[in-house]
């Protein structure tokens, strides 16, 4: 037998005799975990650093426990292409293929919608965050003037932030748990062909939007870019369909797009538009969608998604040009680089071949720290899940989910207010003639070295009036001072990243503040990722990488001195440049992105000169990170037990890499299969739907010599729809006898879930227990997918994998030389761990046979 996307030897969650009592929306007895429930496998006996779990290199398949395999089996799959049946071909004749302009129009609509949402998201975040920190600085100034403590500053920052986090968490916990975190792993799983419940729902979109605004503006060590990618895909999924099951409406517009192929393409476009809007990186968005989230791609889709990402970036930049904090600035359409480019680098630097030495070092650090971040985060997520699973009371579970982000926020707010007080004030500096560093110097007209004017004074003396600056010769002198630690923590993370990336500020930040913030923020960001808030880790990744990159840059300056002359051979030795390379290396070490990351870094900083060092650091960090763990998002999919087929299969047996070209499809197929006939008994079909979890069935018909041969494939949801129409029933059993009965139209069969599974279950039970249906049959021929892929049992396993993934299949039928059905291959049959187990058994048996033959020969 074969289970839908599940190996035949897996354990069922419920006994077979109880399956018919639990028919779900997806037509199977086993449904994905309820949003409000916590499932934690209790059969995990692996060690803390066991290979194949959280600690696994890119050439190692994830090892699942028995209960985790049950969780894998709860996920259904989708076919990328529509079923090529007779009713589909008739529908195509009545509805000719649409002109390309409709797809292009939809891409533009999605881009505009995502760009507008991105504008609203970031403007609201900036408005709330600016209000919070402006009032905090006002309270700080009052405490300095009155000589009182900073208690009121701390109370304000903590209380205001905790209220925002509480609302943000409450929205997710009580209204849509599926809106938690970034949503990128679930998005990747869906675009790979796995159904993940509630990730493309209008309710998810609203909660995601609101929760992200509140938690990011509160000051949590998280970012909005990850949720923005998910929001973009939500817009692509919903806007392209012009219907909503949640709101119960269906508009008669763009109905041709209501199929899995077009819907997935628009979702990929929405994800790219989300990146374009969040980072101001349309090309990076296109490459991100192609490299990271999408599994199916073609050249036409590239152009369309490029257009969508361009429109999204343009829309966000257009509105940002005219509004700041939702106040009209009177410059509509004037794209200012400071607003259009997220982390604009003002001074480009020339590089030379020596630049690649520290870039390589930063790449190694990025790979190591990225792998460590991934490992620790997975351990924290598992510990959280284990704790919640042990608590049976739902109220207590909710309290813990609500309380955890608040605890993180209290710690973060406390540190951001009081930690700078442990550090002394620093004067502004510049360089006088003769390369002599001078303090109390605002800037120089003859040398680039300076202190950025946007540093944070905190409690340090800071004369903001014009009298605080004095021009003498080529130099502007000042008595203003600033606090290094406050520059990094007493404000938004985006402002801190600006300070890290700033150029010609060699002496602005020293070792200790960078190191302290690096350790604290890394732990807090690792803890916050995965809590019950809608948030991402893209901005934290940039900040963490920028911190150690700047740290390395300060070391380089201490060793080789300050070089700011425009013609200097060592001009590239700037801590701000190292911060940029470090940010790219950590981003790459965590995500394992390559070309898309390089383009995103350039588009959001405008620093084209450092493209090659950035590329070098990214490649090194990916290679180093792959040696220790899987990429962050892939590891999360494995932790959540979301089935995923990577672009290239990796199978190891007995510690050696196995060539799948040496094995055949029959080695891993599920057999014997359950088949149905072209004309099948109503009772038999009802029994199959009630008592099996198969996602579909091979259809056979009798050949001229009376043998049952493969005819096509039909999925269980189509069978459920057909059984709802008694007009299709007939008392004729022979495949070749009788007229084809009245047909169901193709749009009625293109569904991904059942609307009323309870009523269908009652109907199926009635069919199985009522004798009047005993001699009734149904003709499946008009509805069978006659282009279903079938392969011979000796077909190369490597090529079977490529065919399955490239075509986005759900099932692949295996036949013998006489076209008899001998097995079925599903998604989970092709997952690495399953192929390793089945091939290891085969190789072990072959080795035992060889040993026996050698023994007999001796």
CSV table of C-alpha atoms in Angstrom, one decimal, residues 312-764:
chain,number,residue,atom,x,y,z
A,312,UNK,CA,6.7,47.1,-5.3
A,313,UNK,CA,9.9,49.0,-4.7
A,314,UNK,CA,8.7,51.9,-6.8
A,315,UNK,CA,5.5,52.2,-4.9
A,316,UNK,CA,7.2,52.1,-1.5
A,317,UNK,CA,9.8,54.7,-2.6
A,318,UNK,CA,7.1,56.9,-4.2
A,319,UNK,CA,5.1,57.2,-1.0
A,320,UNK,CA,8.2,57.5,1.2
A,321,UNK,CA,9.3,60.5,-0.9
A,322,UNK,CA,6.2,62.4,0.0
A,323,UNK,CA,5.4,61.3,3.6
A,324,UNK,CA,7.4,61.0,6.8
A,325,UNK,CA,5.5,59.8,9.8
A,326,UNK,CA,2.3,60.1,7.6
A,327,UNK,CA,2.9,63.8,7.3
A,328,UNK,CA,3.0,65.2,3.8
A,329,UNK,CA,6.5,66.7,3.0
A,330,UNK,CA,5.6,68.3,-0.3
A,331,UNK,CA,8.1,66.4,-2.4
A,332,UNK,CA,6.0,63.8,-4.1
A,333,UNK,CA,8.0,61.8,-6.6
A,334,UNK,CA,11.4,63.1,-5.5
A,335,UNK,CA,13.3,60.0,-4.6
A,336,UNK,CA,15.9,61.0,-2.0
A,337,UNK,CA,18.7,58.5,-1.7
A,338,UNK,CA,18.7,58.8,2.1
A,339,UNK,CA,15.1,57.5,2.1
A,340,UNK,CA,15.2,55.2,-0.9
A,341,UNK,CA,18.4,53.4,0.1
A,342,UNK,CA,17.9,51.7,3.4
A,343,UNK,CA,21.5,51.9,4.8
A,344,UNK,CA,23.1,54.3,2.4
A,345,UNK,CA,26.9,54.4,2.5
A,346,UNK,CA,27.9,58.0,1.7
A,347,UNK,CA,31.6,57.5,1.0
A,348,UNK,CA,32.7,54.7,-1.3
A,349,UNK,CA,36.2,53.3,-0.9
A,350,UNK,CA,38.7,51.9,-3.4
A,351,UNK,CA,39.8,48.3,-2.6
A,352,UNK,CA,42.8,46.2,-3.5
A,353,UNK,CA,43.8,42.6,-3.4
A,354,UNK,CA,44.6,42.7,0.3
A,355,UNK,CA,41.0,43.5,1.1
A,356,UNK,CA,40.1,39.9,0.5
A,357,UNK,CA,42.2,38.7,3.5
A,358,UNK,CA,40.0,40.3,6.2
A,359,UNK,CA,37.0,39.5,4.0
A,360,UNK,CA,37.9,35.8,4.1
A,361,UNK,CA,38.5,36.0,7.9
A,362,UNK,CA,35.1,37.6,8.3
A,363,UNK,CA,33.5,34.9,6.1
A,364,UNK,CA,35.0,32.2,8.4
A,365,UNK,CA,33.7,34.0,11.5
A,366,UNK,CA,30.3,34.5,9.8
A,367,UNK,CA,30.0,30.8,9.0
A,368,UNK,CA,31.0,29.7,12.5
A,369,UNK,CA,28.7,32.2,14.3
A,370,UNK,CA,25.9,31.7,11.8
A,371,UNK,CA,26.0,27.9,12.5
A,372,UNK,CA,26.2,28.5,16.2
A,373,UNK,CA,23.2,30.9,16.1
A,374,UNK,CA,21.2,28.4,14.1
A,375,UNK,CA,22.1,25.5,16.5
A,376,UNK,CA,21.2,27.5,19.7
A,377,UNK,CA,18.0,28.8,18.2
A,378,UNK,CA,16.8,25.3,17.3
A,379,UNK,CA,17.7,24.1,20.9
A,380,UNK,CA,15.7,27.0,22.4
A,381,UNK,CA,12.7,26.4,20.1
A,382,UNK,CA,12.8,22.7,21.1
A,383,UNK,CA,13.0,23.5,24.8
A,384,UNK,CA,10.1,26.0,24.5
A,385,UNK,CA,8.0,23.4,22.7
A,386,UNK,CA,8.9,20.7,25.2
A,387,UNK,CA,7.9,23.0,28.1
A,388,UNK,CA,4.6,24.0,26.5
A,389,UNK,CA,3.8,20.3,25.7
A,390,UNK,CA,4.2,19.3,29.3
A,391,UNK,CA,1.7,21.9,30.4
A,392,UNK,CA,-1.8,20.5,29.7
A,393,UNK,CA,-3.7,23.6,30.9
A,394,UNK,CA,-4.4,25.9,27.9
A,395,UNK,CA,-4.6,29.0,30.1
A,396,UNK,CA,-1.2,28.3,31.5
A,397,UNK,CA,0.2,27.7,28.0
A,398,UNK,CA,-1.2,31.1,26.9
A,399,UNK,CA,0.3,32.8,29.9
A,400,UNK,CA,3.7,31.4,29.2
A,401,UNK,CA,3.4,32.3,25.5
A,402,UNK,CA,2.4,35.9,26.5
A,403,UNK,CA,5.0,36.2,29.2
A,404,UNK,CA,8.1,35.0,27.3
A,405,UNK,CA,8.3,38.0,24.9
A,406,UNK,CA,7.6,40.4,27.8
A,407,UNK,CA,10.5,38.9,29.8
A,408,UNK,CA,12.8,39.5,26.8
A,409,UNK,CA,11.5,43.0,26.4
A,410,UNK,CA,12.0,43.8,30.1
A,411,UNK,CA,15.6,42.6,29.9
A,412,UNK,CA,16.2,44.5,26.6
A,413,UNK,CA,14.6,47.7,27.9
A,414,UNK,CA,16.6,47.6,31.1
A,415,UNK,CA,19.9,47.1,29.3
A,416,UNK,CA,19.2,49.8,26.8
A,417,UNK,CA,18.5,52.3,29.6
A,418,UNK,CA,21.1,51.4,32.2
A,419,UNK,CA,24.0,49.7,30.3
A,420,UNK,CA,25.3,53.0,28.8
A,421,UNK,CA,25.7,54.4,32.2
A,422,UNK,CA,28.6,52.0,32.7
A,423,UNK,CA,30.6,53.7,29.9
A,424,UNK,CA,32.3,57.0,29.9
A,425,UNK,CA,31.7,60.0,27.6
A,426,UNK,CA,33.8,60.4,24.5
A,427,UNK,CA,34.7,63.7,22.8
A,428,UNK,CA,34.3,64.2,19.1
A,429,UNK,CA,37.5,63.8,17.1
A,430,UNK,CA,39.0,64.5,13.7
A,431,UNK,CA,42.6,64.6,12.3
A,432,UNK,CA,44.7,67.7,12.1
A,433,UNK,CA,47.5,68.2,9.6
A,434,UNK,CA,50.2,65.7,9.9
A,435,UNK,CA,47.8,62.8,10.7
A,436,UNK,CA,47.5,63.9,14.4
A,437,UNK,CA,44.2,62.9,15.9
A,438,UNK,CA,42.6,65.8,17.8
A,439,UNK,CA,39.8,65.7,20.3
A,440,UNK,CA,36.9,68.2,20.5
A,441,UNK,CA,37.0,68.5,16.7
A,442,UNK,CA,33.6,68.3,14.9
A,443,UNK,CA,35.0,67.9,11.4
A,444,UNK,CA,37.7,69.0,9.1
A,445,UNK,CA,37.5,70.4,5.6
A,446,UNK,CA,40.9,68.8,4.7
A,447,UNK,CA,40.5,65.3,6.2
A,448,UNK,CA,37.6,62.8,6.1
A,449,UNK,CA,38.0,61.4,9.6
A,450,UNK,CA,35.2,62.5,11.9
A,451,UNK,CA,32.6,61.5,14.4
A,452,UNK,CA,29.1,61.0,13.0
A,453,UNK,CA,26.8,63.8,14.2
A,454,UNK,CA,24.0,61.4,14.9
A,455,UNK,CA,25.7,59.6,17.8
A,456,UNK,CA,23.8,59.5,21.0
A,457,UNK,CA,24.8,61.8,23.9
A,458,UNK,CA,22.8,60.0,26.6
A,459,UNK,CA,23.9,61.7,29.8
A,460,UNK,CA,27.0,63.2,28.3
A,461,UNK,CA,27.4,67.0,27.9
A,462,UNK,CA,26.0,68.0,24.5
A,463,UNK,CA,25.5,71.6,23.5
A,464,UNK,CA,23.1,71.3,20.7
A,465,UNK,CA,23.0,75.1,20.0
A,466,UNK,CA,25.1,76.9,17.4
A,467,UNK,CA,27.4,78.2,20.1
A,468,UNK,CA,28.5,74.6,20.6
A,469,UNK,CA,30.4,74.8,17.3
A,470,UNK,CA,33.3,77.1,16.5
A,471,UNK,CA,35.0,77.4,13.1
A,472,UNK,CA,38.7,78.1,13.2
A,473,UNK,CA,40.6,77.7,10.0
A,474,UNK,CA,39.9,74.3,8.3
A,475,UNK,CA,38.4,72.8,11.5
A,476,UNK,CA,35.2,73.1,13.4
A,477,UNK,CA,35.6,72.6,17.1
A,478,UNK,CA,33.0,71.5,19.6
A,479,UNK,CA,32.7,70.7,23.3
A,480,UNK,CA,30.0,68.1,22.6
A,481,UNK,CA,30.5,64.5,23.8
A,482,UNK,CA,28.7,61.2,23.2
A,483,UNK,CA,28.3,57.7,24.7
A,484,UNK,CA,29.5,54.8,22.6
A,485,UNK,CA,27.2,52.2,24.2
A,486,UNK,CA,24.1,54.5,24.0
A,487,UNK,CA,24.9,55.0,20.3
A,488,UNK,CA,24.4,51.2,19.9
A,489,UNK,CA,21.5,50.5,22.2
A,490,UNK,CA,19.7,53.7,23.2
A,491,UNK,CA,17.6,53.9,20.0
A,492,UNK,CA,16.4,51.7,17.1
A,493,UNK,CA,18.4,48.9,15.6
A,494,UNK,CA,18.3,50.6,12.2
A,495,UNK,CA,20.0,53.7,13.6
A,496,UNK,CA,22.7,51.5,15.3
A,497,UNK,CA,23.3,49.8,11.9
A,498,UNK,CA,23.8,53.2,10.3
A,499,UNK,CA,26.5,54.0,12.9
A,500,UNK,CA,28.2,50.6,12.3
A,501,UNK,CA,28.3,51.2,8.5
A,502,UNK,CA,29.4,54.8,8.7
A,503,UNK,CA,32.6,55.6,6.9
A,504,UNK,CA,35.6,57.6,8.0
A,505,UNK,CA,34.6,57.2,11.7
A,506,UNK,CA,37.5,55.0,12.6
A,507,UNK,CA,37.7,56.0,16.3
A,508,UNK,CA,33.9,56.4,16.9
A,509,UNK,CA,33.4,53.0,18.5
A,510,UNK,CA,35.9,51.0,20.5
A,511,UNK,CA,36.4,47.4,21.4
A,512,UNK,CA,34.4,47.0,24.6
A,513,UNK,CA,31.0,48.4,23.6
A,514,UNK,CA,31.1,46.4,20.4
A,515,UNK,CA,32.0,43.2,22.2
A,516,UNK,CA,29.4,43.7,25.0
A,517,UNK,CA,26.6,44.5,22.6
A,518,UNK,CA,27.6,41.6,20.3
A,519,UNK,CA,27.3,39.0,23.1
A,520,UNK,CA,24.1,40.4,24.7
A,521,UNK,CA,22.2,41.2,21.5
A,522,UNK,CA,23.1,37.8,19.9
A,523,UNK,CA,21.7,35.9,22.8
A,524,UNK,CA,18.6,38.1,23.0
A,525,UNK,CA,18.0,37.8,19.2
A,526,UNK,CA,18.5,34.1,19.3
A,527,UNK,CA,16.0,33.8,22.2
A,528,UNK,CA,13.4,36.1,20.6
A,529,UNK,CA,13.4,34.3,17.2
A,530,UNK,CA,10.6,31.8,17.5
A,531,UNK,CA,8.5,33.4,20.2
A,532,UNK,CA,4.8,34.1,19.7
A,533,UNK,CA,5.2,37.3,17.8
A,534,UNK,CA,5.3,38.2,14.1
A,535,UNK,CA,8.9,39.0,13.5
A,536,UNK,CA,12.0,38.2,11.5
A,537,UNK,CA,15.8,38.0,12.1
A,538,UNK,CA,17.1,39.7,8.9
A,539,UNK,CA,17.8,43.1,10.6
A,540,UNK,CA,19.3,41.4,13.7
A,541,UNK,CA,21.5,39.4,11.4
A,542,UNK,CA,22.8,42.6,9.8
A,543,UNK,CA,23.4,44.1,13.3
A,544,UNK,CA,25.2,41.1,14.7
A,545,UNK,CA,27.4,40.8,11.7
A,546,UNK,CA,28.0,44.5,11.6
A,547,UNK,CA,29.2,44.4,15.3
A,548,UNK,CA,31.9,41.8,14.8
A,549,UNK,CA,32.8,43.2,11.5
A,550,UNK,CA,33.3,46.6,13.0
A,551,UNK,CA,35.3,45.0,15.9
A,552,UNK,CA,37.7,43.4,13.4
A,553,UNK,CA,38.0,46.8,11.6
A,554,UNK,CA,38.9,48.5,14.9
A,555,UNK,CA,41.6,45.9,15.4
A,556,UNK,CA,42.9,46.5,11.9
A,557,UNK,CA,43.1,50.3,12.5
A,558,UNK,CA,44.9,49.7,15.8
A,559,UNK,CA,47.5,47.6,14.0
A,560,UNK,CA,48.0,49.6,10.8
A,561,UNK,CA,46.8,53.1,11.7
A,562,UNK,CA,44.2,55.5,10.3
A,563,UNK,CA,44.3,56.0,6.5
A,564,UNK,CA,41.9,58.6,5.1
A,565,UNK,CA,43.8,60.2,2.2
A,566,UNK,CA,41.8,59.7,-1.0
A,567,UNK,CA,44.9,58.3,-2.8
A,568,UNK,CA,46.0,56.1,0.1
A,569,UNK,CA,46.7,52.4,-0.8
A,570,UNK,CA,45.2,51.5,2.6
A,571,UNK,CA,42.0,53.6,2.2
A,572,UNK,CA,39.9,50.4,2.3
A,573,UNK,CA,40.9,49.8,5.9
A,574,UNK,CA,37.8,51.4,7.3
A,575,UNK,CA,35.8,49.8,10.2
A,576,UNK,CA,32.6,50.8,8.5
A,577,UNK,CA,33.5,48.8,5.5
A,578,UNK,CA,34.4,45.8,7.6
A,579,UNK,CA,31.0,46.2,9.4
A,580,UNK,CA,29.3,45.9,6.0
A,581,UNK,CA,31.3,42.8,5.0
A,582,UNK,CA,30.7,41.3,8.5
A,583,UNK,CA,26.9,41.9,8.2
A,584,UNK,CA,26.9,40.1,4.8
A,585,UNK,CA,29.0,37.2,6.2
A,586,UNK,CA,26.7,36.6,9.2
A,587,UNK,CA,23.6,36.9,7.0
A,588,UNK,CA,25.1,34.3,4.7
A,589,UNK,CA,26.3,32.1,7.6
A,590,UNK,CA,22.7,31.9,8.9
A,591,UNK,CA,20.6,31.8,5.7
A,592,UNK,CA,23.2,30.3,3.3
A,593,UNK,CA,22.0,32.7,0.6
A,594,UNK,CA,24.6,33.7,-2.0
A,595,UNK,CA,23.8,35.7,-5.2
A,596,UNK,CA,20.6,37.2,-3.8
A,597,UNK,CA,22.3,38.2,-0.6
A,598,UNK,CA,25.1,39.9,-2.5
A,599,UNK,CA,22.7,41.9,-4.6
A,600,UNK,CA,20.5,42.8,-1.6
A,601,UNK,CA,23.6,44.1,0.3
A,602,UNK,CA,24.6,46.3,-2.6
A,603,UNK,CA,21.1,47.6,-3.3
A,604,UNK,CA,20.4,48.6,0.3
A,605,UNK,CA,23.8,50.3,0.9
A,606,UNK,CA,24.8,51.5,-2.6
A,607,UNK,CA,28.3,50.4,-2.0
A,608,UNK,CA,29.2,48.9,-5.3
A,609,UNK,CA,33.0,49.1,-4.7
A,610,UNK,CA,32.8,46.5,-2.0
A,611,UNK,CA,30.8,44.0,-4.1
A,612,UNK,CA,33.7,41.5,-4.6
A,613,UNK,CA,34.8,41.4,-0.9
A,614,UNK,CA,31.1,40.9,0.1
A,615,UNK,CA,30.8,38.1,-2.4
A,616,UNK,CA,34.0,36.5,-1.1
A,617,UNK,CA,32.8,36.7,2.5
A,618,UNK,CA,29.4,35.3,1.6
A,619,UNK,CA,30.8,32.3,-0.2
A,620,UNK,CA,33.3,31.5,2.6
A,621,UNK,CA,30.6,31.8,5.3
A,622,UNK,CA,28.3,29.5,3.3
A,623,UNK,CA,31.0,26.9,3.0
A,624,UNK,CA,31.9,27.1,6.6
A,625,UNK,CA,28.3,27.1,7.9
A,626,UNK,CA,27.3,24.1,5.7
A,627,UNK,CA,30.0,22.1,7.4
A,628,UNK,CA,28.1,22.4,10.8
A,629,UNK,CA,24.4,22.9,10.2
A,630,UNK,CA,21.7,23.1,7.6
A,631,UNK,CA,20.6,26.6,6.7
A,632,UNK,CA,18.4,28.3,9.3
A,633,UNK,CA,15.1,28.1,7.3
A,634,UNK,CA,15.7,24.6,6.2
A,635,UNK,CA,16.5,23.5,9.8
A,636,UNK,CA,13.3,25.1,11.0
A,637,UNK,CA,11.3,23.2,8.3
A,638,UNK,CA,12.9,20.0,9.6
A,639,UNK,CA,12.1,20.9,13.2
A,640,UNK,CA,8.5,21.6,12.3
A,641,UNK,CA,8.4,18.4,10.2
A,642,UNK,CA,7.4,20.1,7.0
A,643,UNK,CA,8.2,17.8,4.1
A,644,UNK,CA,10.7,19.4,1.7
A,645,UNK,CA,12.6,18.1,-1.4
A,646,UNK,CA,15.8,20.0,-1.9
A,647,UNK,CA,17.1,20.7,-5.3
A,648,UNK,CA,19.7,18.0,-5.1
A,649,UNK,CA,19.2,14.7,-3.3
A,650,UNK,CA,21.9,13.6,-0.7
A,651,UNK,CA,22.0,10.0,0.3
A,652,UNK,CA,24.7,8.4,2.5
A,653,UNK,CA,24.9,4.7,3.4
A,654,UNK,CA,27.5,3.4,5.8
A,655,UNK,CA,29.2,6.8,5.8
A,656,UNK,CA,29.7,6.9,2.1
A,657,UNK,CA,27.9,9.0,-0.5
A,658,UNK,CA,25.6,6.9,-2.7
A,659,UNK,CA,25.1,7.6,-6.4
A,660,UNK,CA,21.4,7.3,-7.1
A,661,UNK,CA,22.1,6.5,-10.7
A,662,UNK,CA,23.1,3.1,-9.4
A,663,UNK,CA,19.7,2.5,-8.0
A,664,UNK,CA,16.2,2.4,-9.4
A,665,UNK,CA,12.8,3.6,-8.6
A,666,UNK,CA,11.6,0.2,-7.4
A,667,UNK,CA,14.1,0.4,-4.6
A,668,UNK,CA,12.2,3.1,-2.7
A,669,UNK,CA,8.6,2.9,-4.0
A,670,UNK,CA,5.7,2.1,-1.7
A,671,UNK,CA,4.1,-1.2,-2.6
A,672,UNK,CA,1.8,-2.9,-3.1
A,673,UNK,CA,-0.4,0.0,-4.3
A,674,UNK,CA,-4.1,0.4,-3.9
A,675,UNK,CA,-5.6,0.8,-7.3
A,676,UNK,CA,-9.1,1.7,-8.6
A,677,UNK,CA,-10.7,0.8,-11.9
A,678,UNK,CA,-12.1,3.1,-14.6
A,679,UNK,CA,-15.5,1.9,-13.5
A,680,UNK,CA,-15.4,1.4,-9.8
A,681,UNK,CA,-17.9,0.3,-7.1
A,682,UNK,CA,-19.4,3.2,-5.0
A,683,UNK,CA,-19.0,1.2,-1.9
A,684,UNK,CA,-15.3,0.4,-2.6
A,685,UNK,CA,-14.5,4.1,-3.3
A,686,UNK,CA,-16.3,5.2,-0.1
A,687,UNK,CA,-14.4,2.6,1.9
A,688,UNK,CA,-11.1,3.8,0.4
A,689,UNK,CA,-11.8,7.4,1.4
A,690,UNK,CA,-12.9,6.5,4.9
A,691,UNK,CA,-10.2,4.0,5.8
A,692,UNK,CA,-7.1,5.1,4.0
A,693,UNK,CA,-4.9,8.2,4.0
A,694,UNK,CA,-3.9,7.9,0.3
A,695,UNK,CA,-3.8,11.2,-1.5
A,696,UNK,CA,-4.6,9.5,-4.8
A,697,UNK,CA,-4.9,6.3,-6.5
A,698,UNK,CA,-3.6,4.8,-9.8
A,699,UNK,CA,-6.4,4.0,-12.2
A,700,UNK,CA,-6.3,0.8,-14.2
A,701,UNK,CA,-8.4,-0.6,-17.0
A,702,UNK,CA,-8.5,-3.9,-18.7
A,703,UNK,CA,-6.5,-4.2,-21.9
A,704,UNK,CA,-7.4,-6.2,-25.0
A,705,UNK,CA,-6.0,-9.4,-23.4
A,706,UNK,CA,-7.8,-8.8,-20.1
A,707,UNK,CA,-4.9,-7.6,-18.1
A,708,UNK,CA,-5.3,-4.6,-15.8
A,709,UNK,CA,-2.9,-1.9,-17.0
A,710,UNK,CA,-2.1,1.6,-15.9
A,711,UNK,CA,-4.5,4.2,-17.3
A,712,UNK,CA,-4.0,7.3,-15.2
A,713,UNK,CA,-4.2,8.8,-11.7
A,714,UNK,CA,-7.0,10.4,-9.7
A,715,UNK,CA,-6.8,12.1,-6.3
A,716,UNK,CA,-9.0,11.6,-3.3
A,717,UNK,CA,-10.6,15.1,-3.3
A,718,UNK,CA,-11.8,14.6,-6.8
A,719,UNK,CA,-13.3,11.3,-5.8
A,720,UNK,CA,-15.0,12.9,-2.9
A,721,UNK,CA,-16.5,15.6,-5.1
A,722,UNK,CA,-17.7,13.0,-7.6
A,723,UNK,CA,-19.3,10.9,-4.9
A,724,UNK,CA,-21.4,13.9,-3.9
A,725,UNK,CA,-23.2,13.7,-7.3
A,726,UNK,CA,-25.4,10.6,-7.4
A,727,UNK,CA,-26.3,11.5,-11.0
A,728,UNK,CA,-22.9,10.0,-12.0
A,729,UNK,CA,-23.8,6.6,-10.5
A,730,UNK,CA,-24.6,3.7,-12.9
A,731,UNK,CA,-25.2,0.0,-12.6
A,732,UNK,CA,-22.9,-0.8,-15.4
A,733,UNK,CA,-19.6,-2.3,-14.3
A,734,UNK,CA,-17.7,-3.1,-17.5
A,735,UNK,CA,-15.1,-0.4,-18.5
A,736,UNK,CA,-16.1,-0.3,-22.1
A,737,UNK,CA,-19.9,-0.5,-21.8
A,738,UNK,CA,-22.5,2.3,-21.6
A,739,UNK,CA,-22.5,5.9,-22.3
A,740,UNK,CA,-20.5,8.4,-20.4
A,741,UNK,CA,-22.8,9.9,-17.8
A,742,UNK,CA,-23.4,13.6,-17.2
A,743,UNK,CA,-20.1,15.2,-16.3
A,744,UNK,CA,-18.9,17.5,-13.5
A,745,UNK,CA,-17.2,20.7,-14.7
A,746,UNK,CA,-13.5,21.1,-14.3
A,747,UNK,CA,-13.6,24.1,-11.9
A,748,UNK,CA,-15.6,22.0,-9.5
A,749,UNK,CA,-12.7,19.6,-9.2
A,750,UNK,CA,-9.9,22.2,-8.7
A,751,UNK,CA,-10.1,22.4,-4.9
A,752,UNK,CA,-7.5,21.9,-2.2
A,753,UNK,CA,-9.9,21.1,0.7
A,754,UNK,CA,-13.4,20.0,1.4
A,755,UNK,CA,-15.9,22.6,2.6
A,756,UNK,CA,-18.0,20.4,4.8
A,757,UNK,CA,-16.0,17.2,5.7
A,758,UNK,CA,-18.5,16.1,8.3
A,759,UNK,CA,-21.3,15.9,5.8
A,760,UNK,CA,-19.1,14.1,3.3
A,761,UNK,CA,-18.2,11.6,6.0
A,762,UNK,CA,-21.8,11.0,6.8
A,763,UNK,CA,-22.5,10.5,3.1
A,764,UNK,CA,-19.6,8.0,2.7
